[in-house]
Amino acid sequence: MKKRTIGIMGAMPEEIEGVVALLSNCVEASMGKRTYFSGQINGIDTVVVFSRWGKVAAATTATTLIHEFKISELMFTGVAGAISDNLKIGDIVLGKRLIQHDMDARPLMKQYEIPLLSQTYFESDSTLLDSAANAINTVFENNSLYAVIGEDELMEFNISQPRLVIGDVASGDQFFSSKEQKHALNTQLPNILCVEMEGAAVAQVCYEYEVPFTIIRTISDTADDKSHIDFPSFIKKISSKYATEIIKNIY
Ligand code: ADE
């Protein structure tokens, strides 16, 4: 059986800071403008890296984790903009299926189909998804976020009873910052819960290399005219706390 080594990617330095602090015997390696932090969390070999933004950045980082660090599974933690009206800032989405909303090779292929893979959605691993769901539910049940996030920050984003939702996530090289953009995606793909810029690229690499993966996304903004205000503030004040609490409970 392949040795267990978990790769953890985050799209912002703030998102991985707290996770890196969980590593014992931490060793750093620099490659391709990334710093890979290797060590153990609860005795399990783990490599943590800030992937940078967008599908290309995420795909190259995932490939390096697979080739250089021989990871056996991959977790992505980050933020996303809400597309579904049922999601609020502070809710968490686990991506059951990932789609690249900017893939369009028509008329050669159907819209969104990944060329030469005959595949539109990539499914995350059900075992990893279940253990992430259990960890997130534990974080919510224990109210542990309230211990690490200040009252002012929770009030600023109106976070009171965050929820976990599992479903479809769309990724593409676009930051959603208008209601027109949001509406267009919602009309084309009404099943999509939230939008981000890396998950489906990681999912494609993991599919091609047969590495199980899970994508964990906290809602940082509502993917509309307010997102350029909410997103940086959420990243600065809240997102790293979510990532750390969830990862602590996954191990
Ligand atoms: N990640 C977080 N918020 C986002 C948004 N509004 N658009 C794309 N990716 C995001």
PDB file of C-alpha atoms and ligand atoms in Angstrom:
ATOM      1  CA  MET A   1       0.000   0.000   0.000  1.00  0.00           C
ATOM      2  CA  LYS A   2       1.208   3.528  -0.829  1.00  0.00           C
ATOM      3  CA  LYS A   3       2.533   5.437   2.222  1.00  0.00           C
ATOM      4  CA  ARG A   4       0.034   8.024   3.420  1.00  0.00           C
ATOM      5  CA  THR A   5       1.148  11.595   2.742  1.00  0.00           C
ATOM      6  CA  ILE A   6      -1.460  14.336   2.741  1.00  0.00           C
ATOM      7  CA  GLY A   7      -1.027  17.401   0.525  1.00  0.00           C
ATOM      8  CA  ILE A   8      -2.814  20.552   1.681  1.00  0.00           C
ATOM      9  CA  MET A   9      -3.141  23.497  -0.704  1.00  0.00           C
ATOM     10  CA  GLY A  10      -4.516  26.968  -0.073  1.00  0.00           C
ATOM     11  CA  ALA A  11      -4.877  29.797  -2.573  1.00  0.00           C
ATOM     12  CA  MET A  12      -3.844  32.551  -0.154  1.00  0.00           C
ATOM     13  CA  PRO A  13      -0.874  32.786   2.236  1.00  0.00           C
ATOM     14  CA  GLU A  14      -3.317  33.690   5.046  1.00  0.00           C
ATOM     15  CA  GLU A  15      -5.152  30.410   4.461  1.00  0.00           C
ATOM     16  CA  ILE A  16      -2.121  28.205   5.006  1.00  0.00           C
ATOM     17  CA  GLU A  17      -0.383  30.161   7.801  1.00  0.00           C
ATOM     18  CA  GLY A  18      -2.312  28.514  10.608  1.00  0.00           C
ATOM     19  CA  VAL A  19      -2.082  25.091   8.981  1.00  0.00           C
ATOM     20  CA  VAL A  20       1.711  25.386   8.646  1.00  0.00           C
ATOM     21  CA  ALA A  21       1.808  26.163  12.382  1.00  0.00           C
ATOM     22  CA  LEU A  22       0.242  22.724  13.049  1.00  0.00           C
ATOM     23  CA  LEU A  23       3.221  20.929  11.427  1.00  0.00           C
ATOM     24  CA  SER A  24       5.824  19.300  13.649  1.00  0.00           C
ATOM     25  CA  ASN A  25       9.391  18.821  12.333  1.00  0.00           C
ATOM     26  CA  CYS A  26       8.644  21.391   9.621  1.00  0.00           C
ATOM     27  CA  VAL A  27      11.095  21.531   6.703  1.00  0.00           C
ATOM     28  CA  GLU A  28      10.821  24.065   3.849  1.00  0.00           C
ATOM     29  CA  ALA A  29      11.607  23.478   0.180  1.00  0.00           C
ATOM     30  CA  SER A  30      11.356  26.116  -2.580  1.00  0.00           C
ATOM     31  CA  MET A  31      10.355  25.148  -6.097  1.00  0.00           C
ATOM     32  CA  GLY A  32       8.782  27.100  -8.964  1.00  0.00           C
ATOM     33  CA  LYS A  33       8.004  30.197  -6.851  1.00  0.00           C
ATOM     34  CA  ARG A  34       6.280  28.096  -4.163  1.00  0.00           C
ATOM     35  CA  THR A  35       7.419  27.132  -0.669  1.00  0.00           C
ATOM     36  CA  TYR A  36       6.436  23.600   0.328  1.00  0.00           C
ATOM     37  CA  PHE A  37       6.268  23.000   4.102  1.00  0.00           C
ATOM     38  CA  SER A  38       6.697  19.311   5.017  1.00  0.00           C
ATOM     39  CA  GLY A  39       6.220  17.773   8.440  1.00  0.00           C
ATOM     40  CA  GLN A  40       3.651  15.803  10.418  1.00  0.00           C
ATOM     41  CA  ILE A  41       0.242  16.593  11.812  1.00  0.00           C
ATOM     42  CA  ASN A  42      -0.814  14.015  14.400  1.00  0.00           C
ATOM     43  CA  GLY A  43       2.015  11.793  13.139  1.00  0.00           C
ATOM     44  CA  ILE A  44       0.757  11.798   9.525  1.00  0.00           C
ATOM     45  CA  ASP A  45       3.189  13.063   6.876  1.00  0.00           C
ATOM     46  CA  THR A  46       1.790  16.281   5.437  1.00  0.00           C
ATOM     47  CA  VAL A  47       2.941  18.871   2.878  1.00  0.00           C
ATOM     48  CA  VAL A  48       1.364  22.331   2.983  1.00  0.00           C
ATOM     49  CA  VAL A  49       1.678  24.901   0.200  1.00  0.00           C
ATOM     50  CA  PHE A  50       0.277  28.242  -0.917  1.00  0.00           C
ATOM     51  CA  SER A  51      -0.765  27.509  -4.509  1.00  0.00           C
ATOM     52  CA  ARG A  52      -1.227  31.101  -5.761  1.00  0.00           C
ATOM     53  CA  TRP A  53      -4.322  32.043  -7.722  1.00  0.00           C
ATOM     54  CA  GLY A  54      -5.987  30.571 -10.766  1.00  0.00           C
ATOM     55  CA  LYS A  55      -6.234  27.257 -12.554  1.00  0.00           C
ATOM     56  CA  VAL A  56      -2.700  27.138 -13.972  1.00  0.00           C
ATOM     57  CA  ALA A  57      -1.100  27.999 -10.617  1.00  0.00           C
ATOM     58  CA  ALA A  58      -3.245  25.404  -8.863  1.00  0.00           C
ATOM     59  CA  ALA A  59      -2.619  22.692 -11.463  1.00  0.00           C
ATOM     60  CA  THR A  60       1.167  23.104 -11.402  1.00  0.00           C
ATOM     61  CA  THR A  61       1.202  23.065  -7.605  1.00  0.00           C
ATOM     62  CA  ALA A  62      -0.936  19.921  -7.468  1.00  0.00           C
ATOM     63  CA  THR A  63       1.348  18.239 -10.017  1.00  0.00           C
ATOM     64  CA  THR A  64       4.447  19.120  -7.962  1.00  0.00           C
ATOM     65  CA  LEU A  65       2.817  17.719  -4.809  1.00  0.00           C
ATOM     66  CA  ILE A  66       2.101  14.473  -6.656  1.00  0.00           C
ATOM     67  CA  HIS A  67       5.489  14.102  -8.392  1.00  0.00           C
ATOM     68  CA  GLU A  68       7.981  15.596  -5.958  1.00  0.00           C
ATOM     69  CA  PHE A  69       6.272  14.946  -2.639  1.00  0.00           C
ATOM     70  CA  LYS A  70       4.494  11.689  -3.564  1.00  0.00           C
ATOM     71  CA  ILE A  71       1.281  12.704  -1.835  1.00  0.00           C
ATOM     72  CA  SER A  72      -1.388  10.012  -1.569  1.00  0.00           C
ATOM     73  CA  GLU A  73      -4.325  12.438  -1.139  1.00  0.00           C
ATOM     74  CA  LEU A  74      -4.962  16.139  -1.602  1.00  0.00           C
ATOM     75  CA  MET A  75      -7.071  18.645   0.306  1.00  0.00           C
ATOM     76  CA  PHE A  76      -7.685  22.160  -0.916  1.00  0.00           C
ATOM     77  CA  THR A  77      -8.854  24.760   1.577  1.00  0.00           C
ATOM     78  CA  GLY A  78      -9.876  28.213   0.488  1.00  0.00           C
ATOM     79  CA  VAL A  79     -12.657  30.716   0.008  1.00  0.00           C
ATOM     80  CA  ALA A  80     -15.364  31.083  -2.627  1.00  0.00           C
ATOM     81  CA  GLY A  81     -18.047  33.477  -3.784  1.00  0.00           C
ATOM     82  CA  ALA A  82     -21.639  32.347  -3.230  1.00  0.00           C
ATOM     83  CA  ILE A  83     -23.689  31.699  -6.355  1.00  0.00           C
ATOM     84  CA  SER A  84     -26.633  30.027  -4.628  1.00  0.00           C
ATOM     85  CA  ASP A  85     -28.890  32.480  -2.784  1.00  0.00           C
ATOM     86  CA  ASN A  86     -29.110  29.943   0.027  1.00  0.00           C
ATOM     87  CA  LEU A  87     -25.472  30.485   1.008  1.00  0.00           C
ATOM     88  CA  LYS A  88     -24.282  33.162   3.402  1.00  0.00           C
ATOM     89  CA  ILE A  89     -20.806  34.505   4.122  1.00  0.00           C
ATOM     90  CA  GLY A  90     -19.215  32.117   6.651  1.00  0.00           C
ATOM     91  CA  ASP A  91     -20.985  28.992   5.359  1.00  0.00           C
ATOM     92  CA  ILE A  92     -18.771  26.153   4.143  1.00  0.00           C
ATOM     93  CA  VAL A  93     -19.149  24.276   0.866  1.00  0.00           C
ATOM     94  CA  LEU A  94     -17.642  20.866   0.205  1.00  0.00           C
ATOM     95  CA  GLY A  95     -17.299  20.314  -3.520  1.00  0.00           C
ATOM     96  CA  LYS A  96     -18.911  17.020  -4.453  1.00  0.00           C
ATOM     97  CA  ARG A  97     -18.340  17.723  -8.151  1.00  0.00           C
ATOM     98  CA  LEU A  98     -16.077  20.325  -9.768  1.00  0.00           C
ATOM     99  CA  ILE A  99     -16.588  21.987 -13.158  1.00  0.00           C
ATOM    100  CA  GLN A 100     -14.484  24.504 -15.138  1.00  0.00           C
ATOM    101  CA  HIS A 101     -17.005  27.219 -16.007  1.00  0.00           C
ATOM    102  CA  ASP A 102     -14.636  28.887 -18.507  1.00  0.00           C
ATOM    103  CA  MET A 103     -13.919  25.719 -20.532  1.00  0.00           C
ATOM    104  CA  ASP A 104     -15.586  26.095 -23.933  1.00  0.00           C
ATOM    105  CA  ALA A 105     -14.299  24.175 -26.968  1.00  0.00           C
ATOM    106  CA  ARG A 106     -17.557  24.475 -28.931  1.00  0.00           C
ATOM    107  CA  PRO A 107     -18.352  23.492 -31.609  1.00  0.00           C
ATOM    108  CA  LEU A 108     -15.757  20.718 -31.242  1.00  0.00           C
ATOM    109  CA  MET A 109     -17.130  19.629 -27.892  1.00  0.00           C
ATOM    110  CA  LYS A 110     -20.016  20.397 -25.592  1.00  0.00           C
ATOM    111  CA  GLN A 111     -19.638  23.530 -23.493  1.00  0.00           C
ATOM    112  CA  TYR A 112     -17.663  22.801 -20.270  1.00  0.00           C
ATOM    113  CA  GLU A 113     -16.426  19.395 -21.477  1.00  0.00           C
ATOM    114  CA  ILE A 114     -12.691  18.906 -20.829  1.00  0.00           C
ATOM    115  CA  PRO A 115     -11.059  18.132 -24.185  1.00  0.00           C
ATOM    116  CA  LEU A 116      -9.939  14.518 -24.616  1.00  0.00           C
ATOM    117  CA  LEU A 117     -11.220  13.388 -21.232  1.00  0.00           C
ATOM    118  CA  SER A 118     -14.907  13.244 -22.300  1.00  0.00           C
ATOM    119  CA  GLN A 119     -15.648  14.557 -18.852  1.00  0.00           C
ATOM    120  CA  THR A 120     -17.357  17.697 -17.604  1.00  0.00           C
ATOM    121  CA  TYR A 121     -17.445  17.183 -13.829  1.00  0.00           C
ATOM    122  CA  PHE A 122     -14.741  15.719 -11.589  1.00  0.00           C
ATOM    123  CA  GLU A 123     -16.028  13.889  -8.488  1.00  0.00           C
ATOM    124  CA  SER A 124     -14.253  14.329  -5.197  1.00  0.00           C
ATOM    125  CA  ASP A 125     -13.352  11.271  -3.117  1.00  0.00           C
ATOM    126  CA  SER A 126     -16.299  10.135  -0.995  1.00  0.00           C
ATOM    127  CA  THR A 127     -14.170   8.986   1.976  1.00  0.00           C
ATOM    128  CA  LEU A 128     -12.258  12.272   2.123  1.00  0.00           C
ATOM    129  CA  LEU A 129     -15.501  14.193   1.658  1.00  0.00           C
ATOM    130  CA  ASP A 130     -17.098  12.323   4.581  1.00  0.00           C
ATOM    131  CA  SER A 131     -14.154  12.945   6.875  1.00  0.00           C
ATOM    132  CA  ALA A 132     -14.082  16.644   5.926  1.00  0.00           C
ATOM    133  CA  ALA A 133     -17.857  16.839   6.562  1.00  0.00           C
ATOM    134  CA  ASN A 134     -17.425  15.224   9.999  1.00  0.00           C
ATOM    135  CA  ALA A 135     -14.601  17.640  10.860  1.00  0.00           C
ATOM    136  CA  ILE A 136     -16.651  20.669   9.783  1.00  0.00           C
ATOM    137  CA  ASN A 137     -19.705  19.488  11.715  1.00  0.00           C
ATOM    138  CA  THR A 138     -17.500  19.039  14.809  1.00  0.00           C
ATOM    139  CA  VAL A 139     -16.146  22.588  14.399  1.00  0.00           C
ATOM    140  CA  PHE A 140     -19.724  23.908  14.185  1.00  0.00           C
ATOM    141  CA  GLU A 141     -21.053  21.757  17.066  1.00  0.00           C
ATOM    142  CA  ASN A 142     -18.197  22.758  19.388  1.00  0.00           C
ATOM    143  CA  ASN A 143     -18.593  26.432  18.460  1.00  0.00           C
ATOM    144  CA  SER A 144     -14.816  26.472  18.140  1.00  0.00           C
ATOM    145  CA  LEU A 145     -14.867  29.250  15.542  1.00  0.00           C
ATOM    146  CA  TYR A 146     -16.333  31.610  18.150  1.00  0.00           C
ATOM    147  CA  ALA A 147     -13.296  30.982  20.351  1.00  0.00           C
ATOM    148  CA  VAL A 148     -10.846  32.060  17.638  1.00  0.00           C
ATOM    149  CA  ILE A 149     -12.793  34.732  15.713  1.00  0.00           C
ATOM    150  CA  GLY A 150     -13.608  38.009  17.446  1.00  0.00           C
ATOM    151  CA  GLU A 151     -17.179  39.224  18.033  1.00  0.00           C
ATOM    152  CA  ASP A 152     -16.556  42.293  15.828  1.00  0.00           C
ATOM    153  CA  GLU A 153     -15.462  40.180  12.890  1.00  0.00           C
ATOM    154  CA  LEU A 154     -18.432  37.827  13.230  1.00  0.00           C
ATOM    155  CA  MET A 155     -20.747  40.849  13.332  1.00  0.00           C
ATOM    156  CA  GLU A 156     -19.050  42.557  10.366  1.00  0.00           C
ATOM    157  CA  PHE A 157     -19.924  39.555   8.194  1.00  0.00           C
ATOM    158  CA  ASN A 158     -23.173  38.737   9.971  1.00  0.00           C
ATOM    159  CA  ILE A 159     -21.954  35.206  10.771  1.00  0.00           C
ATOM    160  CA  SER A 160     -24.161  33.568  13.395  1.00  0.00           C
ATOM    161  CA  GLN A 161     -25.083  30.002  12.498  1.00  0.00           C
ATOM    162  CA  PRO A 162     -22.775  28.924   9.666  1.00  0.00           C
ATOM    163  CA  ARG A 163     -23.867  25.846   7.715  1.00  0.00           C
ATOM    164  CA  LEU A 164     -22.177  23.093   5.753  1.00  0.00           C
ATOM    165  CA  VAL A 165     -23.518  22.495   2.246  1.00  0.00           C
ATOM    166  CA  ILE A 166     -22.254  19.747  -0.089  1.00  0.00           C
ATOM    167  CA  GLY A 167     -22.661  20.072  -3.858  1.00  0.00           C
ATOM    168  CA  ASP A 168     -21.288  21.364  -7.141  1.00  0.00           C
ATOM    169  CA  VAL A 169     -18.554  24.011  -7.328  1.00  0.00           C
ATOM    170  CA  ALA A 170     -17.423  25.920 -10.442  1.00  0.00           C
ATOM    171  CA  SER A 171     -13.877  27.167 -11.045  1.00  0.00           C
ATOM    172  CA  GLY A 172     -12.431  29.510 -13.651  1.00  0.00           C
ATOM    173  CA  ASP A 173      -9.887  32.255 -14.180  1.00  0.00           C
ATOM    174  CA  GLN A 174     -12.299  35.044 -13.283  1.00  0.00           C
ATOM    175  CA  PHE A 175     -13.045  36.902 -10.070  1.00  0.00           C
ATOM    176  CA  PHE A 176     -16.830  37.365  -9.890  1.00  0.00           C
ATOM    177  CA  SER A 177     -17.576  40.974  -8.967  1.00  0.00           C
ATOM    178  CA  SER A 178     -20.919  41.846 -10.553  1.00  0.00           C
ATOM    179  CA  LYS A 179     -24.468  40.597 -10.284  1.00  0.00           C
ATOM    180  CA  GLU A 180     -24.542  40.188 -14.064  1.00  0.00           C
ATOM    181  CA  GLN A 181     -21.637  37.715 -13.930  1.00  0.00           C
ATOM    182  CA  LYS A 182     -23.306  35.856 -11.077  1.00  0.00           C
ATOM    183  CA  HIS A 183     -26.669  35.780 -12.826  1.00  0.00           C
ATOM    184  CA  ALA A 184     -25.120  34.493 -16.076  1.00  0.00           C
ATOM    185  CA  LEU A 185     -23.443  31.549 -14.319  1.00  0.00           C
ATOM    186  CA  ASN A 186     -26.570  30.805 -12.301  1.00  0.00           C
ATOM    187  CA  THR A 187     -28.650  30.709 -15.480  1.00  0.00           C
ATOM    188  CA  GLN A 188     -26.190  28.492 -17.375  1.00  0.00           C
ATOM    189  CA  LEU A 189     -25.434  26.135 -14.472  1.00  0.00           C
ATOM    190  CA  PRO A 190     -28.254  26.383 -11.909  1.00  0.00           C
ATOM    191  CA  ASN A 191     -26.809  23.547  -9.789  1.00  0.00           C
ATOM    192  CA  ILE A 192     -23.650  25.510  -8.876  1.00  0.00           C
ATOM    193  CA  LEU A 193     -23.333  26.507  -5.215  1.00  0.00           C
ATOM    194  CA  CYS A 194     -20.251  28.719  -5.370  1.00  0.00           C
ATOM    195  CA  VAL A 195     -17.441  29.941  -7.591  1.00  0.00           C
ATOM    196  CA  GLU A 196     -13.683  30.014  -7.094  1.00  0.00           C
ATOM    197  CA  MET A 197     -10.520  29.925  -9.196  1.00  0.00           C
ATOM    198  CA  GLU A 198      -8.670  26.668  -8.503  1.00  0.00           C
ATOM    199  CA  GLY A 199     -10.739  23.672  -7.368  1.00  0.00           C
ATOM    200  CA  ALA A 200     -11.648  22.133 -10.727  1.00  0.00           C
ATOM    201  CA  ALA A 201      -8.044  22.453 -11.964  1.00  0.00           C
ATOM    202  CA  VAL A 202      -6.810  20.535  -8.907  1.00  0.00           C
ATOM    203  CA  ALA A 203      -9.631  18.071  -9.488  1.00  0.00           C
ATOM    204  CA  GLN A 204      -8.557  17.473 -13.105  1.00  0.00           C
ATOM    205  CA  VAL A 205      -4.914  16.861 -12.142  1.00  0.00           C
ATOM    206  CA  CYS A 206      -5.976  14.498  -9.341  1.00  0.00           C
ATOM    207  CA  TYR A 207      -8.321  12.662 -11.717  1.00  0.00           C
ATOM    208  CA  GLU A 208      -5.550  12.226 -14.277  1.00  0.00           C
ATOM    209  CA  TYR A 209      -3.090  10.912 -11.654  1.00  0.00           C
ATOM    210  CA  GLU A 210      -5.735   8.956  -9.706  1.00  0.00           C
ATOM    211  CA  VAL A 211      -5.112  10.833  -6.470  1.00  0.00           C
ATOM    212  CA  PRO A 212      -8.165  11.216  -4.201  1.00  0.00           C
ATOM    213  CA  PHE A 213      -9.013  14.835  -3.400  1.00  0.00           C
ATOM    214  CA  THR A 214     -11.427  17.032  -1.543  1.00  0.00           C
ATOM    215  CA  ILE A 215     -12.183  20.749  -1.996  1.00  0.00           C
ATOM    216  CA  ILE A 216     -13.212  22.765   1.073  1.00  0.00           C
ATOM    217  CA  ARG A 217     -14.469  26.317   0.513  1.00  0.00           C
ATOM    218  CA  THR A 218     -15.621  28.936   2.995  1.00  0.00           C
ATOM    219  CA  ILE A 219     -17.939  31.580   1.538  1.00  0.00           C
ATOM    220  CA  SER A 220     -16.089  34.920   1.679  1.00  0.00           C
ATOM    221  CA  ASP A 221     -18.411  37.023  -0.475  1.00  0.00           C
ATOM    222  CA  THR A 222     -21.562  36.895  -2.544  1.00  0.00           C
ATOM    223  CA  ALA A 223     -19.834  36.985  -5.969  1.00  0.00           C
ATOM    224  CA  ASP A 224     -21.471  40.289  -6.896  1.00  0.00           C
ATOM    225  CA  ASP A 225     -20.895  44.055  -6.709  1.00  0.00           C
ATOM    226  CA  LYS A 226     -19.855  43.778  -3.033  1.00  0.00           C
ATOM    227  CA  SER A 227     -17.303  41.005  -3.451  1.00  0.00           C
ATOM    228  CA  HIS A 228     -14.248  43.256  -3.978  1.00  0.00           C
ATOM    229  CA  ILE A 229     -14.934  44.720  -0.496  1.00  0.00           C
ATOM    230  CA  ASP A 230     -15.910  41.552   1.396  1.00  0.00           C
ATOM    231  CA  PHE A 231     -13.296  39.224  -0.104  1.00  0.00           C
ATOM    232  CA  PRO A 232     -10.075  40.994   1.084  1.00  0.00           C
ATOM    233  CA  SER A 233     -11.538  41.744   4.495  1.00  0.00           C
ATOM    234  CA  PHE A 234     -12.702  38.128   4.989  1.00  0.00           C
ATOM    235  CA  ILE A 235      -9.294  36.816   3.908  1.00  0.00           C
ATOM    236  CA  LYS A 236      -7.499  39.121   6.343  1.00  0.00           C
ATOM    237  CA  LYS A 237      -9.722  38.579   9.357  1.00  0.00           C
ATOM    238  CA  ILE A 238     -11.379  35.171   9.104  1.00  0.00           C
ATOM    239  CA  SER A 239     -10.400  32.622   6.477  1.00  0.00           C
ATOM    240  CA  SER A 240      -7.191  31.317   8.083  1.00  0.00           C
ATOM    241  CA  LYS A 241      -9.108  30.608  11.309  1.00  0.00           C
ATOM    242  CA  TYR A 242     -11.605  28.454   9.426  1.00  0.00           C
ATOM    243  CA  ALA A 243      -8.884  26.502   7.598  1.00  0.00           C
ATOM    244  CA  THR A 244      -6.927  25.786  10.788  1.00  0.00           C
ATOM    245  CA  GLU A 245      -9.942  24.661  12.811  1.00  0.00           C
ATOM    246  CA  ILE A 246     -11.158  22.346  10.040  1.00  0.00           C
ATOM    247  CA  ILE A 247      -7.745  20.771   9.410  1.00  0.00           C
ATOM    248  CA  LYS A 248      -7.178  20.212  13.160  1.00  0.00           C
ATOM    249  CA  ASN A 249     -10.376  18.174  13.251  1.00  0.00           C
ATOM    250  CA  ILE A 250      -9.747  16.186  10.066  1.00  0.00           C
ATOM    251  CA  TYR A 251      -6.682  14.427  11.542  1.00  0.00           C
TER     252      TYR A 251
HETATM  253  N1  ADE B   1     -13.101  33.277  -4.506  1.00  0.00           N
HETATM  254  C1  ADE B   1     -13.673  33.959  -3.505  1.00  0.00           C
HETATM  255  N2  ADE B   1     -14.567  34.854  -3.964  1.00  0.00           N
HETATM  256  C2  ADE B   1     -14.547  34.743  -5.315  1.00  0.00           C
HETATM  257  C3  ADE B   1     -15.241  35.399  -6.351  1.00  0.00           C
HETATM  258  N3  ADE B   1     -16.123  36.369  -6.089  1.00  0.00           N
HETATM  259  N4  ADE B   1     -14.960  35.032  -7.631  1.00  0.00           N
HETATM  260  C4  ADE B   1     -14.061  34.062  -7.893  1.00  0.00           C
HETATM  261  N5  ADE B   1     -13.373  33.420  -6.941  1.00  0.00           N
HETATM  262  C5  ADE B   1     -13.619  33.739  -5.664  1.00  0.00           C
END
